[in-house]
Structure formats: C-alpha cells, structure tokens
Amino acid sequence: MGARLGPGQVLLRALPPQRAQGPGGYPMSAGVIYWLRNDLRLHDNPALLLAARRASEQGGWLLPVCLHDPVQQLETRWGFARMGAHRRAFLDQALQDLGRQLAGLGSGLLQLHGSPAMVLPELARRLGARRLVCEAIAAPEELAEVQALRAAGLQVETVWQSSLIDPADLPFAPEAVPDTFTTFRQKLERAGVLEALPRPAPAALSPLPAAFPATAATLAGALRPLEGEASALGDWLASIAARPDMHSPAVDPRSSFPYAEARCHGGERAALAHLAQYCARGLPHSYKDTRNGLAGLDYSSKFSPWLATGALSPRQAMAAIRAFEAERGANDSSYWLWFELLWRDHFRWMSRKHGRRLYGARGLSERPLPAHNARGFERWTEGRTGDALVDAGMRELSATGYLSNRLRQNVASYLVHDLGGDWRAGAAWFESQLIDYDCCSNQGNWLYIAGRGTDPRGGRRFNTNKQAQDYDRDGAYRRLWGRP
Ligand SMILES: Cc1cc2nc3c(=O)[nH]c(=O)nc-3n(C[C@H](O)[C@H](O)[C@H](O)COP(=O)(O)OP(=O)(O)OC[C@H]3O[C@@H](n4cnc5c(N)ncnc54)[C@H](O)[C@@H]3O)c2cc1C
C-alpha cells in the first residue's frame, strides 16, 4: 500500500461487499472502538476507561485503533512533509510500546492507514459497531474529524483529558479563560485550584471483537497486523493497514533527547521511567536554574516528547512532582515546573476559546498579512542564515527532532523579525520536525513571538547576539552544532 494513495482511493479499491446491515447502515453488535489520538498510554486515560466501561456494560468487545492519516505525508504549501522522519520514528516507538502493553491486558492495537472520516465509519460497519470513544482535542482539524464521524452516523463520545486542570475545576468558564497567561495563572492560584489527580490504568480490558481475524498478539505486532488473513474483513483491513516508510533516522549523539536510546524511547514505559528517575535524582530542585540550558538531557525536564504523544499525562507528571515535594521539600524550581505546565494548559484553553482564528495568517491581530521570504526561509531551515546561534539551533532541530526552549525562541524570533518571514512557515517547519510537536503549544508560542496571539505585549524580538553572550558565552553550543 503506497503511502501516497489517498484514503478514498484506498477504500474504493479495497472494500469487500457490504454485509447485512441494521438501522442506519450499522449491523447490530455490542462493541466499542477506542480511537487513540494524542493519548498513547494506559495510565490516567479517562477516555480509555470510558471505552472499557461502555464495552463491559454492553458485554461486548473493545477494539483500540490508531490511524496513520496520509495527510501527514503530503507536502505542506511550504514544500516539505507535514510529519518529518524524527516525529514519525518517535511516534512509532510509542505505538509499539502501547501495542505490547495492550496485548498484556488481553487486547491489542490495530493500526490502519487512512483518514478518520474514511476508515473509522467503514471499520465500524464491518465490525457491527456504532460506538466510538476518543479524547477531545480543541483544535480545528481535530474537531472537524469528530464532526465527520458523527455525520457518518457513529455515536462518538469524546473525553477532555490533556490538560493539567480539569475544565470543571476552572474558576471561570472555559470560554472565558483570561487571554493573558499571568492573569490566568494568578486567578487559578488565588482560587487554590490544583491539577486533577491521575486515574489508574485499567487492570483488564474487554476482548477484541470475536469476528476479528487476528489474535491480540498479531495485532500487537504494530505495523504487521493481519497479514495472511483470509476473511473478507481480514483482506479489507490488511489492505488498509498502515505500513509507513519505516526508515528510522540515525540519531545524532549530540542530541539533547537521544530517542534512539532506550531511556528516551517513545512510549509510556520509557516516559514513566524517565519521570521516576528525574525525581529520584532530585532534578526538580534545580530546574529553574538550569532550564535555559542548550545542550544535554538534564537541563530541563524533557517531559515534552512524551506529553505530546500522550505517553505521559501532565497530571501524572505533576503527581510525581507533588510526591517529590512532599518527601524532599518544595522550592522555587519545583514550583516552576507547575508554572511551565500551566503555560501548556493556557495554550490549550486559548485554542479552545479562539478556535480557528488562531490558525489564520493574521492570528488575532489586525496587522497586515505576513510576508513570506522564501530564500530566507530555506536558509533558515538548513541552518545557513549566517547567524551562528540560529544556525546551530536549526541544525540541531533537523538532526535530532528536539531543540531547547531558549533556542526555539531565538530561531523563531529570527525568522519572523530578522528575516521578515511568515510565522506560519516557521510553525509548519516545527510541526514537521519536532518530536514533541503539540498543535496548541506550537501555534501559541509562534503567535506569541510574532505578536499575533493573545499576549498584549505585541511580539517578542530576541537579540541573538546578546542571547549568545548570555546563554552560550563560551561558544560551546555553537561549536557543538557548528557543522551539520
Ligand atoms: C516557537 C516555539 C514553538 C514551540 N513548540 C512546542 C511544541 O510544538 N510542543 C511543545 O510541547 N512545546 C513547544 N514549545 C514550548 C517549549 O519550548 C517546550 O515545551 C520545551 O522546550 C520542552 O522541553 P522540556 O519538556 O524539557 O520543557 P521544560 O522546560 O522542562 O518544561 C516542562 C513542561 O512545561 C511545558 N512548557 C514549558 N515551556 C512551555 C511553553 N513555552 N509553552 C508551552 N508549554 C511549555 C511543556 O509541557 C514542558 O514539557 C515551543 C516553544 C517555542 C518558543
């Protein structure tokens, strides 16, 4: 199955004849599809718990599914694939881990190739299911995906679970969240609002559909589901099963997040092990002093790649930090982890509040449309701008899929304010490259730098020479990444 085939083509070619149907085109059967999105974990996953409950209430099966949408492989308008090789490789690690974990609970993970609107309703029909549960994501494309499933007749339940603070605990309506971060944080802290407590992982899951032509073990084989199955359902599933190009890039040993090493692998087990060792080594006590570092694993928490894929829940991370504080004392640094995780929350609420407007060229501002400096942008992506700090950062990003916050700020500012480039091209490049790509955090931070978001200060311009003096005085970082 070629990755470039559109989902429509895939289905039209591959579908076997329809089986007998019940009302609304769905045969009657007790079963629930759990569609995994950015929540690739068992711990603190209320959506999975709800799906499991629905399945057992009906005495039916539960099928965990994740999709590889070909849209991710298409070229953006800026001339590169939406999901680059590092992101794909890290995600694949996370899916393999989850597949094994689900198999351990007597279930499995089915990975399919296609868009949600094309694949999920058809899968439901063929399995005789109508119910689907997934996490809620407050971003335009993700909302449209759910709408399309409902329009296709599926009974979709979504569960909001990606923020530290539960929506019900906010001291204001989610639609009225203050636009400025400081006001948001202060109101929460004055009201004594705390993060929601993480929910335990399920101890067992309902079985896979009986009609399903594969064992849990073959399903857990991640990208090799259903080969050689003879039934029509098996043929159909095999024909749309994902087999993305699996060339994992070699990871540069200079990386601050060497995800080729087991300790930094994608997936829940590595995430939880990382969190445990981060606290056991006392690093929350020094976070605020080290967080502006540029190279190495320990200068910041490195939670973000696991948070972005959902392998780590922010509530679980915060629970570990609270336990650390209870045992070893709180200080400014451990507080600052909460502070930064609140930034992540704030960008989520902003996306939920302002919706599509945040994704337009002007953002929330009335300022003229941004220009696109095509040659400058190309030099920027390749680390050939002539600014040593920016170039070093851009090389690290494309060689490893990770970049420190300090350098993200500098390279973003340089594109927007020094090269006069379109912030959307920069955001799209980050989306393609970052293994911790998170739609709300990425969009929010780029808008913030470009002065087109909710921050009242009208943008941030970083003086990269001064930044190099302040944060890379001895030039070690620029030397480290001085060559590709
Ligand atoms: C232009 C730009 C684009 C960015 N794009 C992303 C993105 O796609 N995904 C992403 O997770 N972060 C993004 N960030 C935010 C930040 O750079 C990363 O979250 C951070 O570098 C991740 O490393 P860490 O986990 O070690 O962070 P730490 O410093 O240890 O922080 C702990 C956690 O707090 C949260 N956090 C910290 N800073 C921010 C911030 N500025 N905005 C939102 N959350 C924050 C993250 O969840 C992070 O994991 C972006 C920043 C900039 C300036």
Coordinates of C-alpha atoms and ligand atoms in Angstrom, one line a residue:
M1 CA 0.0 0.0 0.0
G2 CA 1.7 3.2 -1.2
A3 CA 1.8 5.9 1.4
R4 CA 0.8 8.4 -1.3
L5 CA -2.5 6.8 -2.1
G6 CA -5.4 9.0 -0.9
P7 CA -7.7 7.3 1.6
G8 CA -10.7 7.5 -0.8
Q9 CA -8.8 5.5 -3.4
V10 CA -7.7 3.0 -0.8
L11 CA -11.2 2.2 0.3
L12 CA -12.7 2.1 -3.2
R13 CA -10.3 -0.4 -4.3
A14 CA -10.1 -2.5 -1.2
L15 CA -13.6 -2.8 0.1
P16 CA -15.3 -6.2 0.0
P17 CA -19.1 -6.2 -0.4
Q18 CA -21.1 -4.9 2.5
R19 CA -22.5 -7.4 4.9
A20 CA -26.1 -7.3 6.1
Q21 CA -26.8 -4.0 7.9
G22 CA -29.1 -2.9 10.7
P23 CA -30.7 0.6 11.0
G24 CA -28.5 3.4 9.9
G25 CA -26.2 1.1 8.0
Y26 CA -24.7 -0.4 11.1
P27 CA -25.3 -4.1 11.9
M28 CA -26.3 -4.7 15.5
S29 CA -23.4 -5.7 17.6
A30 CA -22.1 -4.9 21.1
G31 CA -18.7 -3.4 20.7
V32 CA -16.8 -0.2 21.1
I33 CA -14.0 1.3 19.1
Y34 CA -11.5 3.2 21.1
W35 CA -9.7 5.6 18.7
L36 CA -6.3 6.7 20.1
R37 CA -5.2 10.2 19.1
N38 CA -2.6 12.0 21.3
D39 CA -3.2 9.7 24.3
L40 CA -0.9 6.8 23.7
R41 CA -1.0 5.5 27.3
L42 CA -2.8 3.3 29.7
H43 CA -2.3 5.4 32.9
D44 CA -4.5 8.4 33.5
N45 CA -6.6 7.8 30.4
P46 CA -10.2 8.6 31.3
A47 CA -11.2 8.1 27.6
L48 CA -9.8 4.6 27.6
L49 CA -11.6 3.9 30.9
L50 CA -14.9 5.1 29.5
A51 CA -14.5 3.0 26.4
A52 CA -13.7 0.0 28.6
R53 CA -16.7 0.7 30.7
R54 CA -19.0 1.1 27.7
A55 CA -17.8 -2.2 26.3
S56 CA -18.3 -4.1 29.5
E57 CA -21.7 -2.6 30.1
Q58 CA -22.8 -4.0 26.8
G59 CA -20.9 -7.2 27.4
G60 CA -19.2 -6.6 24.1
W61 CA -15.7 -6.2 22.7
L62 CA -13.3 -3.3 22.7
L63 CA -11.0 -2.5 19.8
P64 CA -8.2 0.0 20.2
V65 CA -7.4 1.6 16.9
C66 CA -5.0 4.2 15.8
L67 CA -4.7 5.8 12.3
H68 CA -1.9 6.9 10.1
D69 CA -3.5 9.6 8.1
P70 CA -1.9 10.1 4.7
V71 CA -2.5 13.8 5.0
Q72 CA 0.5 13.8 7.3
Q73 CA 2.7 12.7 4.4
L74 CA 1.5 15.3 2.0
E75 CA 3.7 18.3 1.3
T76 CA 2.8 21.4 3.0
R77 CA 2.4 24.6 1.0
W78 CA 5.9 25.4 2.1
G79 CA 7.4 22.4 0.4
F80 CA 8.1 19.7 3.0
A81 CA 6.1 16.8 4.5
R82 CA 3.9 17.6 7.4
M83 CA 5.3 14.9 9.6
G84 CA 9.1 14.5 9.3
A85 CA 11.2 11.4 9.9
H86 CA 12.1 12.1 13.6
R87 CA 8.5 12.6 14.6
R88 CA 7.4 9.5 12.8
A89 CA 10.1 7.4 14.3
F90 CA 9.4 8.6 17.8
L91 CA 5.6 8.0 17.3
D92 CA 6.3 4.6 16.0
Q93 CA 8.2 3.7 19.2
A94 CA 5.3 4.9 21.3
L95 CA 2.8 2.8 19.2
Q96 CA 4.9 -0.3 19.5
D97 CA 5.1 0.1 23.3
L98 CA 1.4 0.7 23.5
G99 CA 0.7 -2.3 21.4
R100 CA 2.7 -4.5 23.7
Q101 CA 1.0 -3.1 26.8
L102 CA -2.5 -3.6 25.3
A103 CA -1.6 -7.2 24.4
G104 CA -0.6 -7.7 28.1
L105 CA -4.2 -6.8 29.0
G106 CA -5.6 -9.3 26.6
S107 CA -6.3 -6.6 24.0
G108 CA -4.3 -5.3 21.1
L109 CA -3.7 -2.2 18.9
L110 CA -4.9 -2.1 15.3
Q111 CA -3.0 0.4 13.2
L112 CA -4.6 1.5 10.0
H113 CA -3.7 3.7 7.1
G114 CA -6.3 6.3 6.1
S115 CA -8.2 9.4 7.3
P116 CA -10.6 9.0 10.3
A117 CA -13.6 10.0 8.2
M118 CA -13.0 7.3 5.6
V119 CA -11.7 4.5 7.7
L120 CA -13.5 4.6 11.1
P121 CA -17.1 4.6 9.9
E122 CA -16.3 1.7 7.5
L123 CA -14.4 -0.2 10.2
A124 CA -17.4 0.2 12.5
R125 CA -19.8 -1.0 9.8
R126 CA -17.8 -4.1 9.1
L127 CA -17.4 -4.9 12.8
G128 CA -21.0 -4.1 13.5
A129 CA -20.3 -1.3 15.9
R130 CA -21.7 2.1 16.4
R131 CA -20.0 3.4 19.4
L132 CA -16.6 5.1 19.3
V133 CA -14.8 6.8 22.2
C134 CA -11.8 9.1 21.8
E135 CA -10.1 12.0 23.6
A136 CA -11.3 15.6 22.9
I137 CA -8.8 17.8 21.2
A138 CA -9.7 21.5 20.9
A139 CA -8.1 22.3 17.5
P140 CA -9.9 23.0 14.3
E141 CA -8.8 19.9 12.3
E142 CA -9.3 17.5 15.2
L143 CA -12.8 19.0 15.9
A144 CA -13.7 18.5 12.2
E145 CA -12.6 14.9 12.4
V146 CA -15.0 14.2 15.2
Q147 CA -17.8 16.1 13.4
A148 CA -17.3 14.0 10.3
L149 CA -17.6 10.8 12.3
R150 CA -20.8 11.9 13.9
A151 CA -22.1 13.0 10.5
A152 CA -21.4 9.4 9.3
G153 CA -23.7 8.1 12.0
L154 CA -21.2 7.0 14.6
Q155 CA -22.1 7.6 18.2
V156 CA -18.9 9.4 19.3
E157 CA -18.1 10.2 22.9
T158 CA -15.1 12.5 23.5
V159 CA -13.3 13.0 26.8
W160 CA -11.2 16.0 27.6
Q161 CA -8.0 14.8 29.3
S162 CA -5.0 16.5 28.0
S163 CA -4.8 19.4 30.5
L164 CA -3.4 19.6 34.0
I165 CA -6.5 21.3 35.3
D166 CA -9.9 19.7 34.7
P167 CA -12.3 22.0 33.0
A168 CA -14.8 21.6 35.8
D169 CA -12.2 22.9 38.3
L170 CA -11.5 26.2 36.4
P171 CA -12.7 29.3 38.3
F172 CA -14.2 30.6 35.0
A173 CA -16.0 29.1 32.0
P174 CA -13.5 27.5 29.5
E175 CA -14.8 30.1 27.0
A176 CA -13.9 32.9 29.4
V177 CA -10.3 31.9 30.2
P178 CA -8.2 35.1 30.6
D179 CA -6.2 35.8 27.4
T180 CA -3.0 36.7 29.3
F181 CA -1.1 33.9 31.0
T182 CA -0.3 35.9 34.1
T183 CA -4.0 36.7 34.8
F184 CA -4.9 33.1 34.1
R185 CA -2.3 31.7 36.5
Q186 CA -3.0 34.2 39.2
K187 CA -6.7 33.5 39.2
L188 CA -6.1 29.8 39.4
E189 CA -3.6 30.2 42.2
R190 CA -5.8 32.6 44.2
A191 CA -8.7 30.2 43.9
G192 CA -6.5 27.4 45.1
V193 CA -7.1 25.3 42.0
L194 CA -4.9 22.3 41.7
E195 CA -4.3 19.8 39.0
A196 CA -6.7 16.9 38.6
L197 CA -5.5 13.6 40.1
P198 CA -4.3 10.9 37.6
R199 CA -6.6 7.9 37.2
P200 CA -5.1 4.4 37.4
A201 CA -4.5 2.3 34.4
P202 CA -7.1 -0.4 33.6
A203 CA -6.3 -3.8 35.1
A204 CA -8.0 -5.6 32.2
L205 CA -9.8 -4.8 29.0
S206 CA -12.7 -6.4 27.2
P207 CA -11.6 -8.8 24.5
L208 CA -11.1 -7.9 20.8
P209 CA -14.1 -8.5 18.5
A210 CA -14.9 -12.2 18.1
A211 CA -15.2 -11.7 14.4
F212 CA -11.8 -10.2 14.3
P213 CA -9.5 -12.3 12.2
A214 CA -6.4 -11.8 14.2
T215 CA -5.1 -12.6 17.7
A216 CA -4.1 -10.0 20.2
A217 CA -0.5 -11.0 19.6
T218 CA -0.6 -10.3 15.9
L219 CA -2.4 -7.0 16.5
A220 CA 0.3 -6.0 19.0
G221 CA 2.9 -6.6 16.2
A222 CA 2.3 -2.9 15.5
L223 CA 2.8 -2.5 11.8
R224 CA 2.3 -6.1 10.8
P225 CA -1.4 -6.6 11.6
L226 CA -3.5 -9.1 9.8
E227 CA -1.2 -10.4 7.1
G228 CA -2.3 -13.6 5.5
E229 CA -5.8 -13.5 6.9
A230 CA -8.3 -15.0 4.6
S231 CA -11.6 -13.5 5.5
A232 CA -13.1 -10.5 3.7
L233 CA -12.7 -8.4 6.8
G234 CA -9.1 -9.5 7.1
D235 CA -8.5 -8.7 3.5
W236 CA -10.0 -5.3 3.8
L237 CA -8.1 -4.5 7.0
A238 CA -4.9 -5.8 5.6
S239 CA -5.4 -3.7 2.5
I240 CA -5.6 -0.5 4.5
A241 CA -3.2 -1.5 7.3
A242 CA -0.5 1.1 7.7
R243 CA 2.9 0.4 6.5
P244 CA 4.6 3.8 6.6
D245 CA 8.2 4.2 5.4
M246 CA 10.0 2.9 8.4
H247 CA 13.4 4.3 7.9
S248 CA 14.3 5.5 11.4
P249 CA 16.8 8.2 11.1
A250 CA 20.1 7.7 12.8
V251 CA 20.1 9.8 15.9
D252 CA 23.0 12.2 16.3
P253 CA 25.0 11.5 19.5
R254 CA 25.0 15.3 20.2
S255 CA 21.2 15.2 20.7
S256 CA 19.7 16.6 23.9
F257 CA 17.0 14.0 23.6
P258 CA 18.6 10.8 22.2
Y259 CA 15.4 8.9 21.4
A260 CA 17.3 6.1 19.8
E261 CA 18.5 5.1 23.3
A262 CA 16.0 3.0 25.3
R263 CA 15.8 5.6 28.1
C264 CA 14.4 8.1 25.7
H265 CA 12.3 5.8 23.6
G266 CA 8.8 6.9 22.7
G267 CA 6.0 5.3 24.7
E268 CA 4.6 5.1 28.2
R269 CA 7.1 2.8 29.8
A270 CA 10.1 5.0 29.0
A271 CA 8.1 8.1 29.9
L272 CA 7.2 6.8 33.4
A273 CA 10.8 5.5 33.9
H274 CA 12.1 9.0 32.9
L275 CA 9.7 10.7 35.3
A276 CA 10.8 8.5 38.2
Q277 CA 14.5 8.9 37.6
Y278 CA 14.1 12.7 37.1
C279 CA 12.5 12.9 40.6
A280 CA 14.8 10.3 42.2
R281 CA 17.8 12.3 41.1
G282 CA 16.4 15.5 42.7
L283 CA 16.3 17.4 39.4
P284 CA 13.0 19.3 40.2
H285 CA 15.1 21.1 42.8
S286 CA 17.4 22.7 40.2
Y287 CA 15.0 23.1 37.3
K288 CA 14.6 26.8 37.4
D289 CA 18.4 27.3 37.5
T290 CA 19.1 25.0 34.6
R291 CA 16.1 25.4 32.3
N292 CA 17.7 27.8 30.0
G293 CA 20.4 25.4 29.1
L294 CA 21.1 24.5 25.5
A295 CA 22.6 21.0 25.4
G296 CA 22.2 17.8 27.4
L297 CA 19.4 15.7 28.8
D298 CA 19.1 17.1 32.3
Y299 CA 18.9 20.9 31.9
S300 CA 15.1 20.8 31.5
S301 CA 12.6 18.1 32.3
K302 CA 12.3 16.7 28.8
F303 CA 8.7 15.7 29.5
S304 CA 7.5 17.3 26.3
P305 CA 8.1 14.5 23.7
W306 CA 6.1 12.1 25.9
L307 CA 3.5 14.7 26.8
A308 CA 2.9 15.5 23.1
T309 CA 2.3 11.9 22.1
G310 CA 0.2 11.3 25.3
A311 CA 2.6 8.7 26.5
L312 CA 2.8 10.8 29.7
S313 CA -0.2 12.5 31.2
P314 CA 0.6 16.0 32.6
R315 CA -1.4 15.0 35.7
Q316 CA 0.8 12.0 36.3
A317 CA 3.9 14.2 35.8
M318 CA 2.5 16.7 38.3
A319 CA 1.6 14.0 40.8
A320 CA 5.2 12.8 40.7
I321 CA 6.4 16.3 41.4
R322 CA 4.0 16.8 44.3
A323 CA 5.2 13.5 45.8
F324 CA 8.7 14.7 45.3
E325 CA 7.9 17.9 47.1
A326 CA 6.1 16.1 49.9
E327 CA 9.2 14.0 50.5
R328 CA 12.0 16.3 49.8
G329 CA 10.5 19.8 50.1
A330 CA 9.2 22.3 47.6
N331 CA 11.3 25.2 46.3
D332 CA 11.1 27.8 43.5
S333 CA 12.4 25.3 41.0
S334 CA 9.8 22.6 41.7
Y335 CA 7.1 25.3 41.6
W336 CA 8.4 26.4 38.3
L337 CA 7.6 23.0 36.7
W338 CA 3.9 23.6 37.7
F339 CA 4.3 27.2 36.2
E340 CA 5.5 25.9 32.9
L341 CA 2.9 23.1 32.7
L342 CA 0.4 25.8 33.2
W343 CA 1.7 27.6 30.1
R344 CA 0.9 24.4 28.3
D345 CA -2.6 24.4 29.7
H346 CA -3.1 28.0 28.8
F347 CA -2.3 27.4 25.2
R348 CA -4.9 24.6 25.2
W349 CA -7.6 26.9 26.6
M350 CA -6.7 29.6 24.1
S351 CA -7.1 27.2 21.3
R352 CA -10.5 26.1 22.7
K353 CA -11.6 29.7 23.2
H354 CA -10.4 31.3 20.0
G355 CA -10.6 28.3 17.7
R356 CA -9.9 28.8 14.0
R357 CA -9.0 32.4 14.4
L358 CA -5.7 31.4 16.0
Y359 CA -4.7 29.5 12.9
G360 CA -5.2 32.2 10.3
A361 CA -2.3 34.3 8.8
R362 CA -3.1 37.3 11.0
G363 CA -3.8 35.3 14.1
L364 CA -5.8 37.5 16.5
S365 CA -4.1 40.7 15.3
E366 CA -5.4 43.2 12.7
R367 CA -1.8 43.7 11.4
P368 CA -1.0 43.3 7.7
L369 CA -0.6 39.8 6.4
P370 CA 2.9 38.4 7.0
A371 CA 5.2 38.2 4.0
H372 CA 7.0 35.0 3.0
N373 CA 10.7 35.3 2.5
A374 CA 11.2 32.1 0.5
R375 CA 15.0 32.2 0.2
G376 CA 15.5 33.4 3.8
F377 CA 13.2 30.6 4.9
E378 CA 15.2 28.0 3.0
R379 CA 18.4 29.2 4.5
W380 CA 16.8 29.2 8.0
T381 CA 15.6 25.6 7.7
E382 CA 19.1 24.5 6.5
G383 CA 20.9 26.4 9.2
R384 CA 22.6 28.7 6.7
T385 CA 21.5 32.2 7.8
G386 CA 24.9 33.4 8.9
D387 CA 23.8 33.9 12.5
A388 CA 25.9 31.3 14.4
L389 CA 23.4 30.7 17.2
V390 CA 20.4 30.4 14.9
D391 CA 22.2 28.1 12.5
A392 CA 23.4 25.9 15.3
G393 CA 19.9 25.6 16.6
M394 CA 18.4 24.9 13.3
R395 CA 20.9 22.1 12.6
E396 CA 20.2 20.5 16.0
L397 CA 16.5 20.6 15.2
S398 CA 16.7 18.9 11.9
A399 CA 19.4 16.4 13.1
T400 CA 17.5 15.4 16.2
G401 CA 13.9 16.5 16.2
Y402 CA 14.4 18.4 19.5
L403 CA 15.5 21.9 20.5
S404 CA 15.7 23.7 23.8
N405 CA 13.1 26.3 24.6
R406 CA 15.7 29.1 24.6
L407 CA 16.7 28.3 21.1
R408 CA 13.2 27.8 19.9
Q409 CA 12.5 31.4 21.0
N410 CA 15.7 32.6 19.2
V411 CA 15.2 30.9 15.9
A412 CA 11.5 31.7 15.8
S413 CA 12.2 35.4 16.5
Y414 CA 15.0 35.4 13.9
L415 CA 12.7 34.1 11.2
V416 CA 9.9 36.5 12.0
H417 CA 11.7 39.6 13.0
D418 CA 15.1 39.5 11.3
L419 CA 14.3 37.6 8.1
G420 CA 10.8 39.1 7.7
G421 CA 9.4 35.5 7.2
D422 CA 5.9 34.2 7.6
W423 CA 5.4 32.8 11.1
R424 CA 3.2 30.1 9.7
A425 CA 6.0 28.7 7.6
G426 CA 8.1 28.5 10.8
A427 CA 5.3 26.9 12.7
A428 CA 4.9 24.4 9.9
W429 CA 8.6 23.5 9.9
F430 CA 8.5 23.0 13.7
E431 CA 5.4 20.8 13.2
S432 CA 7.3 18.7 10.7
Q433 CA 10.5 18.4 12.8
L434 CA 9.7 18.4 16.5
I435 CA 9.2 15.0 18.2
D436 CA 7.3 17.0 20.8
Y437 CA 5.1 18.7 18.3
D438 CA 1.9 19.8 20.0
C439 CA -0.6 21.8 18.0
C440 CA -1.7 24.2 20.8
S441 CA 1.8 24.8 22.2
N442 CA 3.4 25.3 18.9
Q443 CA 0.7 27.6 17.5
G444 CA 0.6 29.5 20.8
N445 CA 4.3 30.0 21.0
W446 CA 4.7 31.1 17.4
L447 CA 1.8 33.6 17.7
Y448 CA 3.4 34.9 20.9
I449 CA 6.8 35.5 19.2
A450 CA 5.1 37.0 16.2
G451 CA 2.8 39.3 18.3
R452 CA -0.4 37.8 16.8
G453 CA -1.7 35.8 19.7
T454 CA -3.4 36.8 23.0
D455 CA -0.3 38.3 24.6
P456 CA -0.7 42.1 25.0
R457 CA 2.9 42.9 24.5
G458 CA 2.8 42.7 20.7
G459 CA 5.5 40.1 20.0
R460 CA 9.0 39.2 21.2
R461 CA 12.1 40.0 19.3
F462 CA 15.3 38.4 20.6
N463 CA 18.7 39.9 20.0
T464 CA 20.5 36.7 19.1
N465 CA 24.0 38.2 19.6
K466 CA 23.1 39.1 23.2
Q467 CA 21.4 35.8 23.7
A468 CA 24.5 34.0 22.6
Q469 CA 26.5 36.0 25.1
D470 CA 24.1 35.3 27.9
Y471 CA 23.4 31.6 27.2
D472 CA 26.4 30.4 25.2
R473 CA 29.2 32.7 26.5
D474 CA 32.0 30.2 25.9
G475 CA 30.5 29.3 22.4
A476 CA 30.3 25.6 23.4
Y477 CA 26.9 25.1 21.9
R478 CA 27.8 27.0 18.6
R479 CA 30.9 24.8 18.3
L480 CA 28.9 21.6 19.0
W481 CA 26.5 22.4 16.2
G482 CA 28.9 24.4 14.0
R483 CA 28.9 21.6 11.4
P484 CA 25.9 19.6 10.1
Ligands
LIG1 C1 8.4 28.8 18.8 C2 8.1 27.7 19.8 C3 7.4 26.5 19.5 C4 7.2 25.6 20.5 N1 6.6 24.4 20.1 C5 6.3 23.5 21.0 C6 5.6 22.3 20.7 O1 5.3 22.0 19.5 N2 5.4 21.4 21.6 C7 5.7 21.6 23.0 O2 5.5 20.7 23.8 N3 6.3 22.7 23.3 C8 6.6 23.7 22.4 N4 7.3 24.8 22.8 C9 7.4 25.1 24.2 C10 8.8 24.7 24.9 O3 9.9 25.1 24.1 C11 8.8 23.1 25.1 O4 7.7 22.7 25.7 C12 10.0 22.8 25.9 O5 11.2 23.2 25.3 C13 10.1 21.3 26.0 O6 11.2 20.8 26.7 P1 11.0 20.3 28.2 O7 9.9 19.3 28.3 O8 12.3 19.9 28.7 O9 10.5 21.6 28.9 P2 10.6 22.1 30.4 O10 11.3 23.4 30.4 O11 11.1 21.0 31.3 O12 9.1 22.4 30.8 C14 8.2 21.4 31.4 C15 7.0 21.3 30.6 O13 6.3 22.6 30.6 C16 5.6 22.8 29.3 N5 6.2 24.0 28.8 C17 7.4 24.6 29.0 N6 7.5 25.8 28.3 C18 6.4 25.9 27.6 C19 6.0 26.8 26.6 N7 6.7 27.9 26.3 N8 4.8 26.6 26.0 C20 4.0 25.5 26.3 N9 4.4 24.6 27.2 C21 5.6 24.8 27.8 C22 6.0 21.6 28.5 O14 4.9 20.7 28.5 C23 7.2 21.1 29.1 O15 7.4 19.7 28.8 C24 7.6 25.8 21.8 C25 8.3 27.0 22.1 C26 8.5 27.9 21.2 C27 9.3 29.2 21.6

